Tab-separated table of C-alpha atoms in Angstrom:
chain	number	residue	atom	x	y	z
A	25	MET	CA	-17.040	7.395	-0.859
A	26	ASP	CA	-16.116	6.020	2.546
A	27	ARG	CA	-13.557	3.302	2.919
A	28	GLU	CA	-16.165	0.539	3.279
A	29	ALA	CA	-18.111	1.349	0.084
A	30	GLU	CA	-18.076	-1.117	-2.800
A	31	PHE	CA	-19.239	-0.942	-6.381
A	32	ASP	CA	-18.890	-2.781	-9.686
A	33	MET	CA	-16.297	-1.682	-12.214
A	34	VAL	CA	-15.633	-2.826	-15.765
A	35	VAL	CA	-12.233	-3.439	-17.305
A	36	ALA	CA	-12.314	-0.699	-19.955
A	37	GLY	CA	-8.733	-1.178	-21.102
A	38	ARG	CA	-5.886	-3.622	-20.651
A	39	SER	CA	-2.253	-3.379	-21.734
A	40	THR	CA	1.094	-5.049	-21.090
A	41	VAL	CA	3.388	-2.425	-19.561
A	42	ALA	CA	6.422	-4.623	-18.779
A	43	ALA	CA	7.381	-8.269	-18.723
A	44	ASP	CA	4.689	-10.066	-16.666
A	45	VAL	CA	2.966	-6.769	-15.768
A	46	VAL	CA	-0.505	-5.854	-17.030
A	47	ALA	CA	-2.242	-2.523	-16.491
A	48	LEU	CA	-6.019	-2.402	-16.185
A	49	ASP	CA	-8.156	0.691	-16.732
A	50	LEU	CA	-11.296	0.365	-14.615
A	51	ALA	CA	-14.478	2.386	-15.134
A	52	ARG	CA	-17.686	2.335	-13.136
A	53	ALA	CA	-20.173	-0.164	-14.518
A	54	ASP	CA	-22.940	2.429	-14.126
A	55	GLY	CA	-20.936	5.046	-16.017
A	56	GLY	CA	-20.723	7.336	-13.001
A	57	VAL	CA	-17.936	9.675	-11.977
A	58	LEU	CA	-15.355	8.062	-9.723
A	59	PRO	CA	-14.628	9.230	-6.167
A	60	ALA	CA	-11.708	11.578	-5.654
A	61	TRP	CA	-8.420	10.092	-4.454
A	62	SER	CA	-4.915	11.279	-3.691
A	63	PRO	CA	-1.451	9.930	-4.587
A	64	GLY	CA	-0.550	6.831	-2.578
A	65	ALA	CA	-4.102	5.438	-2.501
A	66	HIS	CA	-4.987	1.832	-3.220
A	67	VAL	CA	-8.160	-0.140	-3.852
A	68	ASP	CA	-9.292	-3.658	-3.029
A	69	LEU	CA	-10.263	-5.896	-5.932
A	70	LEU	CA	-12.785	-8.507	-4.777
A	71	LEU	CA	-11.786	-11.101	-7.329
A	72	ALA	CA	-13.616	-14.183	-6.047
A	73	PRO	CA	-14.989	-15.455	-2.733
A	74	GLY	CA	-12.058	-15.430	-0.325
A	75	LEU	CA	-9.786	-13.800	-2.907
A	76	GLU	CA	-9.314	-10.071	-2.287
A	77	ARG	CA	-6.181	-8.173	-3.240
A	78	GLN	CA	-4.965	-4.589	-2.863
A	79	TYR	CA	-3.456	-2.635	-5.746
A	80	SER	CA	-2.130	0.915	-5.843
A	81	LEU	CA	-3.839	3.416	-8.092
A	82	CYS	CA	-1.291	4.540	-10.676
A	83	SER	CA	-3.359	6.781	-12.932
A	84	SER	CA	-3.808	10.523	-12.591
A	85	PRO	CA	-6.000	11.661	-9.673
A	86	ALA	CA	-7.367	14.324	-12.013
A	87	ASP	CA	-9.011	11.625	-14.154
A	88	ARG	CA	-12.408	10.878	-12.589
A	89	SER	CA	-13.524	8.610	-15.467
A	90	SER	CA	-11.253	5.629	-14.804
A	91	TRP	CA	-8.730	4.149	-12.404
A	92	ARG	CA	-5.583	2.314	-13.443
A	93	VAL	CA	-3.899	-0.489	-11.545
A	94	ALA	CA	-0.868	-2.522	-12.623
A	95	VAL	CA	-0.336	-6.109	-11.536
A	96	LEU	CA	2.808	-8.230	-11.619
A	97	ARG	CA	2.215	-11.934	-12.194
A	98	GLU	CA	3.754	-13.745	-9.224
A	99	PRO	CA	4.195	-17.471	-9.954
A	100	ASP	CA	4.675	-18.220	-6.260
A	101	GLY	CA	1.903	-15.875	-5.090
A	102	ARG	CA	-1.409	-16.651	-3.425
A	103	GLY	CA	-3.490	-16.595	-6.602
A	104	GLY	CA	-4.525	-12.953	-6.906
A	105	SER	CA	-2.108	-11.903	-9.631
A	106	ALA	CA	-2.783	-15.068	-11.648
A	107	TYR	CA	-6.523	-14.348	-11.466
A	108	VAL	CA	-6.007	-10.786	-12.710
A	109	HIS	CA	-3.745	-11.880	-15.577
A	110	ASP	CA	-5.858	-14.835	-16.661
A	111	LYS	CA	-9.424	-13.673	-16.103
A	112	LEU	CA	-9.726	-9.874	-16.088
A	113	ASP	CA	-10.018	-9.128	-19.784
A	114	VAL	CA	-11.661	-6.059	-21.328
A	115	GLY	CA	-15.368	-6.066	-20.590
A	116	VAL	CA	-15.168	-8.168	-17.438
A	117	THR	CA	-16.832	-6.775	-14.305
A	118	VAL	CA	-15.006	-6.768	-10.974
A	119	ARG	CA	-16.144	-5.617	-7.539
A	120	VAL	CA	-13.975	-2.829	-6.076
A	121	ARG	CA	-13.689	-1.421	-2.558
A	122	GLY	CA	-11.943	1.876	-1.801
A	123	PRO	CA	-9.974	4.016	-2.348
A	124	ARG	CA	-7.983	4.075	0.881
A	125	ASN	CA	-4.708	5.877	1.567
A	126	HIS	CA	-2.099	5.052	4.204
A	127	PHE	CA	0.781	6.302	2.040
A	128	ALA	CA	-0.312	9.864	1.418
A	129	LEU	CA	2.034	12.404	-0.146
A	130	GLN	CA	2.747	15.174	2.355
A	131	PRO	CA	3.548	18.732	1.200
A	132	SER	CA	7.287	19.377	0.882
A	133	PRO	CA	9.629	21.600	-1.132
A	134	ALA	CA	11.646	18.504	-2.149
A	135	TYR	CA	11.157	14.762	-2.566
A	136	LEU	CA	13.295	11.717	-3.169
A	137	PHE	CA	11.333	8.763	-4.514
A	138	VAL	CA	12.887	5.295	-4.379
A	139	ALA	CA	10.996	2.509	-6.153
A	140	GLY	CA	11.749	-1.142	-6.749
A	141	GLY	CA	9.914	-3.282	-9.289
A	142	ILE	CA	6.130	-3.059	-9.142
A	143	GLY	CA	6.609	-0.668	-6.200
A	144	VAL	CA	6.715	2.106	-8.790
A	145	THR	CA	2.915	2.056	-9.040
A	146	PRO	CA	2.033	4.285	-6.046
A	147	ILE	CA	4.971	6.524	-6.908
A	148	LEU	CA	3.665	7.463	-10.371
A	149	PRO	CA	0.878	9.810	-9.201
A	150	MET	CA	3.214	11.186	-6.525
A	151	VAL	CA	5.709	12.184	-9.200
A	152	GLU	CA	2.926	13.844	-11.174
A	153	ALA	CA	1.773	15.782	-8.097
A	154	ALA	CA	5.288	16.830	-7.078
A	155	HIS	CA	6.018	18.012	-10.611
A	156	ALA	CA	2.773	19.960	-10.843
A	157	ALA	CA	3.500	21.617	-7.494
A	158	GLY	CA	6.903	22.808	-8.700
A	159	ALA	CA	8.747	20.801	-6.033
A	160	ASP	CA	12.353	19.726	-6.398
A	161	TRP	CA	12.111	15.969	-6.882
A	162	ARG	CA	14.003	12.924	-8.088
A	163	LEU	CA	13.002	9.305	-8.707
A	164	VAL	CA	15.443	6.391	-8.549
A	165	TYR	CA	13.731	3.286	-9.913
A	166	GLY	CA	15.290	-0.162	-9.854
A	167	GLY	CA	14.248	-3.467	-11.402
A	168	ARG	CA	15.636	-6.815	-12.470
A	169	SER	CA	15.952	-5.715	-16.097
A	170	ALA	CA	14.815	-2.829	-18.256
A	171	GLU	CA	12.103	-5.052	-19.735
A	172	SER	CA	10.709	-5.781	-16.259
A	173	MET	CA	10.344	-2.107	-15.322
A	174	ALA	CA	6.816	-0.849	-15.900
A	175	PHE	CA	5.951	2.630	-17.215
A	176	ARG	CA	9.477	3.461	-18.441
A	177	ASP	CA	8.063	5.275	-21.465
A	178	GLU	CA	5.644	7.249	-19.319
A	179	LEU	CA	8.431	8.350	-16.996
A	180	ALA	CA	10.706	9.386	-19.878
A	181	ARG	CA	8.874	12.709	-20.163
A	182	TYR	CA	10.504	13.828	-16.909
A	183	GLY	CA	14.004	13.578	-18.340
A	184	ASP	CA	16.942	13.260	-15.977
A	185	ARG	CA	14.773	13.673	-12.890
A	186	VAL	CA	14.160	9.917	-13.286
A	187	GLU	CA	17.065	7.475	-12.949
A	188	LEU	CA	16.450	3.897	-14.075
A	189	VAL	CA	18.632	1.230	-12.458
A	190	PRO	CA	18.197	-2.161	-14.192
A	191	GLN	CA	20.003	-4.665	-11.978
A	192	GLU	CA	21.367	-6.776	-14.830
A	193	GLU	CA	23.087	-3.690	-16.258
A	194	ARG	CA	23.945	-1.551	-13.209
A	195	GLY	CA	23.484	-3.701	-10.128
A	196	LEU	CA	21.343	-2.716	-7.170
A	197	ILE	CA	20.402	0.848	-6.250
A	198	ASP	CA	23.302	2.395	-4.327
A	199	VAL	CA	21.365	3.372	-1.212
A	200	ASP	CA	24.531	4.457	0.598
A	201	ASP	CA	25.240	7.080	-2.019
A	202	LEU	CA	21.579	7.994	-2.348
A	203	LEU	CA	20.676	8.296	1.336
A	204	GLY	CA	23.956	8.372	3.236
A	205	THR	CA	23.639	12.108	3.887
A	206	ALA	CA	20.337	13.648	4.938
A	207	ALA	CA	19.027	16.212	2.467
A	208	PRO	CA	17.458	19.326	3.999
A	209	ASP	CA	13.689	19.797	3.703
A	210	THR	CA	13.326	16.549	1.747
A	211	LEU	CA	10.793	13.754	2.195
A	212	VAL	CA	11.684	10.227	1.079
A	213	TYR	CA	8.960	7.959	-0.313
A	214	SER	CA	9.842	4.352	-1.029
A	215	CYS	CA	7.957	1.264	-2.153
A	216	GLY	CA	9.314	-2.058	-3.333
A	217	PRO	CA	10.769	-5.388	-2.178
A	218	ALA	CA	11.471	-5.992	1.498
A	219	GLY	CA	15.238	-5.906	1.001
A	220	LEU	CA	15.151	-2.481	-0.623
A	221	LEU	CA	12.874	-1.061	2.066
A	222	ALA	CA	15.085	-2.433	4.848
A	223	ALA	CA	18.127	-0.788	3.279
A	224	VAL	CA	16.282	2.502	2.821
A	225	GLU	CA	15.076	2.460	6.432
A	226	GLU	CA	18.565	1.759	7.731
A	227	ARG	CA	20.115	4.664	5.806
A	228	CYS	CA	17.296	7.051	6.741
A	229	ALA	CA	17.673	6.348	10.465
A	230	THR	CA	19.865	9.454	10.722
A	231	TRP	CA	17.482	11.661	8.755
A	232	PRO	CA	15.088	14.000	10.610
A	233	THR	CA	12.099	12.241	12.177
A	234	GLY	CA	9.235	11.975	9.723
A	235	SER	CA	11.407	12.184	6.610
A	236	LEU	CA	10.822	8.610	5.462
A	237	HIS	CA	7.536	7.139	4.250
A	238	VAL	CA	7.355	3.539	3.033
A	239	GLU	CA	4.695	1.188	1.735
A	240	ARG	CA	5.059	-2.573	1.854
A	241	PHE	CA	3.293	-5.184	-0.228
A	242	SER	CA	3.891	-7.965	2.297
A	243	ALA	CA	3.687	-8.422	6.044
A	244	VAL	CA	6.653	-8.126	8.406
A	245	ALA	CA	7.328	-11.157	10.604
A	246	PRO	CA	6.558	-10.391	14.287
A	247	THR	CA	9.472	-10.195	16.701
A	248	GLU	CA	7.370	-10.660	19.856
A	249	PRO	CA	5.810	-13.980	20.930
A	250	ASP	CA	2.040	-14.151	21.165
A	251	ALA	CA	0.403	-13.794	24.579
A	252	PRO	CA	-3.300	-14.161	25.414
A	253	PHE	CA	-5.381	-11.122	26.353
A	254	ASP	CA	-8.967	-9.886	26.497
A	255	VAL	CA	-10.683	-7.409	24.197
A	256	VAL	CA	-13.642	-5.344	25.378
A	257	LEU	CA	-15.896	-4.397	22.464
A	258	GLU	CA	-17.354	-1.144	23.732
A	259	ARG	CA	-20.271	-0.708	21.306
A	260	SER	CA	-21.249	-4.384	21.336
A	261	GLY	CA	-21.002	-4.786	25.118
A	262	VAL	CA	-19.009	-7.979	24.712
A	263	THR	CA	-15.662	-9.114	26.113
A	264	VAL	CA	-13.707	-11.531	23.900
A	265	HIS	CA	-10.719	-13.636	24.910
A	266	VAL	CA	-7.898	-13.697	22.341
A	267	PRO	CA	-5.675	-16.774	22.799
A	268	ALA	CA	-2.081	-16.984	21.624
A	269	GLY	CA	-2.045	-17.903	17.960
A	270	THR	CA	-5.451	-16.320	17.269
A	271	SER	CA	-5.838	-12.841	15.833
A	272	VAL	CA	-8.121	-10.218	17.317
A	273	LEU	CA	-9.987	-10.227	14.021
A	274	ASP	CA	-10.677	-13.958	14.152
A	275	ALA	CA	-11.641	-13.873	17.826
A	276	VAL	CA	-14.055	-10.980	17.278
A	277	ARG	CA	-15.636	-12.650	14.267
A	278	ALA	CA	-15.982	-15.923	16.194
A	279	ALA	CA	-17.972	-13.968	18.789
A	280	GLY	CA	-20.450	-13.006	16.071
A	281	ILE	CA	-19.273	-9.411	15.557
A	282	PRO	CA	-18.918	-8.613	11.821
A	283	VAL	CA	-15.724	-6.747	10.943
A	284	LEU	CA	-14.576	-5.759	7.467
A	285	ALA	CA	-11.096	-7.000	6.521
A	286	SER	CA	-9.200	-7.684	3.325
A	287	CYS	CA	-5.482	-8.562	3.279
A	288	GLU	CA	-5.381	-9.921	6.869
A	289	GLN	CA	-1.620	-9.250	6.825
A	290	GLY	CA	-1.534	-5.725	8.235
A	291	THR	CA	-0.765	-4.093	4.894
A	292	CYS	CA	-4.061	-2.651	3.599
A	293	GLY	CA	-5.782	-0.822	6.478
A	294	THR	CA	-9.273	-2.229	5.907
A	295	CYS	CA	-9.604	-3.485	9.495
A	296	GLU	CA	-8.292	-0.298	11.127
A	297	THR	CA	-10.011	0.013	14.514
A	298	VAL	CA	-10.132	2.774	17.119
A	299	VAL	CA	-8.538	1.835	20.460
A	300	LEU	CA	-10.387	3.318	23.449
A	301	GLY	CA	-8.252	1.770	26.182
A	302	GLY	CA	-5.174	-0.366	26.715
A	303	THR	CA	-1.900	-0.489	24.805
A	304	PRO	CA	-1.703	-2.105	21.363
A	305	GLN	CA	1.279	-4.162	20.237
A	306	HIS	CA	1.547	-2.965	16.640
A	307	ARG	CA	2.473	-5.509	13.986
A	308	CYS	CA	1.132	-3.802	10.877
A	309	THR	CA	3.210	-2.033	8.247
A	310	LEU	CA	0.980	1.029	7.944
A	311	LEU	CA	1.162	3.259	11.003
A	312	THR	CA	3.862	5.864	11.444
A	313	ALA	CA	6.019	5.995	14.561
A	314	GLU	CA	3.866	8.850	15.851
A	315	GLU	CA	0.638	6.914	15.234
A	316	ARG	CA	2.068	3.847	16.967
A	317	ALA	CA	3.072	5.943	19.964
A	318	ALA	CA	-0.393	7.519	20.154
A	319	GLY	CA	-1.904	4.037	20.470
A	320	ASP	CA	-5.416	5.052	19.423
A	321	LEU	CA	-5.585	2.978	16.237
A	322	MET	CA	-4.662	-0.606	15.387
A	323	MET	CA	-5.009	-3.163	12.598
A	324	ILE	CA	-6.766	-6.023	14.346
A	325	CYS	CA	-5.829	-8.622	11.734
A	326	VAL	CA	-2.232	-8.781	13.019
A	327	SER	CA	-1.689	-6.435	15.955
A	328	ARG	CA	-2.114	-7.600	19.542
A	329	ALA	CA	-1.952	-6.146	23.094
A	330	GLU	CA	0.878	-5.036	25.337
A	331	SER	CA	-1.620	-4.650	28.200
A	332	PRO	CA	-3.816	-7.367	29.779
A	333	ASN	CA	-6.781	-6.076	27.794
A	334	LEU	CA	-7.807	-3.661	25.080
A	335	VAL	CA	-10.995	-1.649	24.705
A	336	LEU	CA	-12.008	-1.300	21.056
A	337	ASP	CA	-14.653	0.797	19.325
A	338	LEU	CA	-16.528	-2.222	17.995
């Protein structure tokens, strides 16, 4: 299934896996086999008009009969988690788009996984894959309390490869001790709160290029001021002006060009667009340093232009 495909799924199972965290098992409404996916993938749940949210798949990729997502209720959120907790009971149908993967697990002889809170969800299938491949791996998983940490029982089967760090008992993850010295031939995968990811990135700055892979659940505030520019839509034969304070996505849509988007925060990858000319100013959280340097892709919901204009494959 390509990244723009959508279909109906039914909540086939629902369970509470931690304080304020529910896990949903989703099966195709038509009973069909699900598309293949790889560790790190997520899907979009189209919950209601104007309410789309992205959740990591945390089941086994080998299971083609159902997908599992886990959702933390966020009292100060934008409504998605409350909708899932309050309305998606067993038997309810929900529209799903995906899967899509911008956090793919790369082959390596060794891995260090660092998860915080609900950020453990994309890590679960990675751990399964690393274990099955016979890699040397370790997971350090932090949370506010033991009761808030989802899938503890599931992870227990891996023994001392998994270290649980409940903050109320042990404090925060000691990233200095964990990442202060680069480990040879080791990839680091981390997902969790912004503070944890910032600390992980800082300590991994001295690791070999390409060692660290992170996934964020929220946008990063831009450091550059907005400037106006023009966008040439190559396939449509239209040039669109993008004023300061207006996204490329909104400007393109206002010109009558339909573009698929979901999070509109630069975190999901739905609006990924090929750049044919010009230099993007990347503001998403998805592209690697190498992909940013290549400049041939951009997320038009948040990213802008370094050059006077961009040429896009739209």
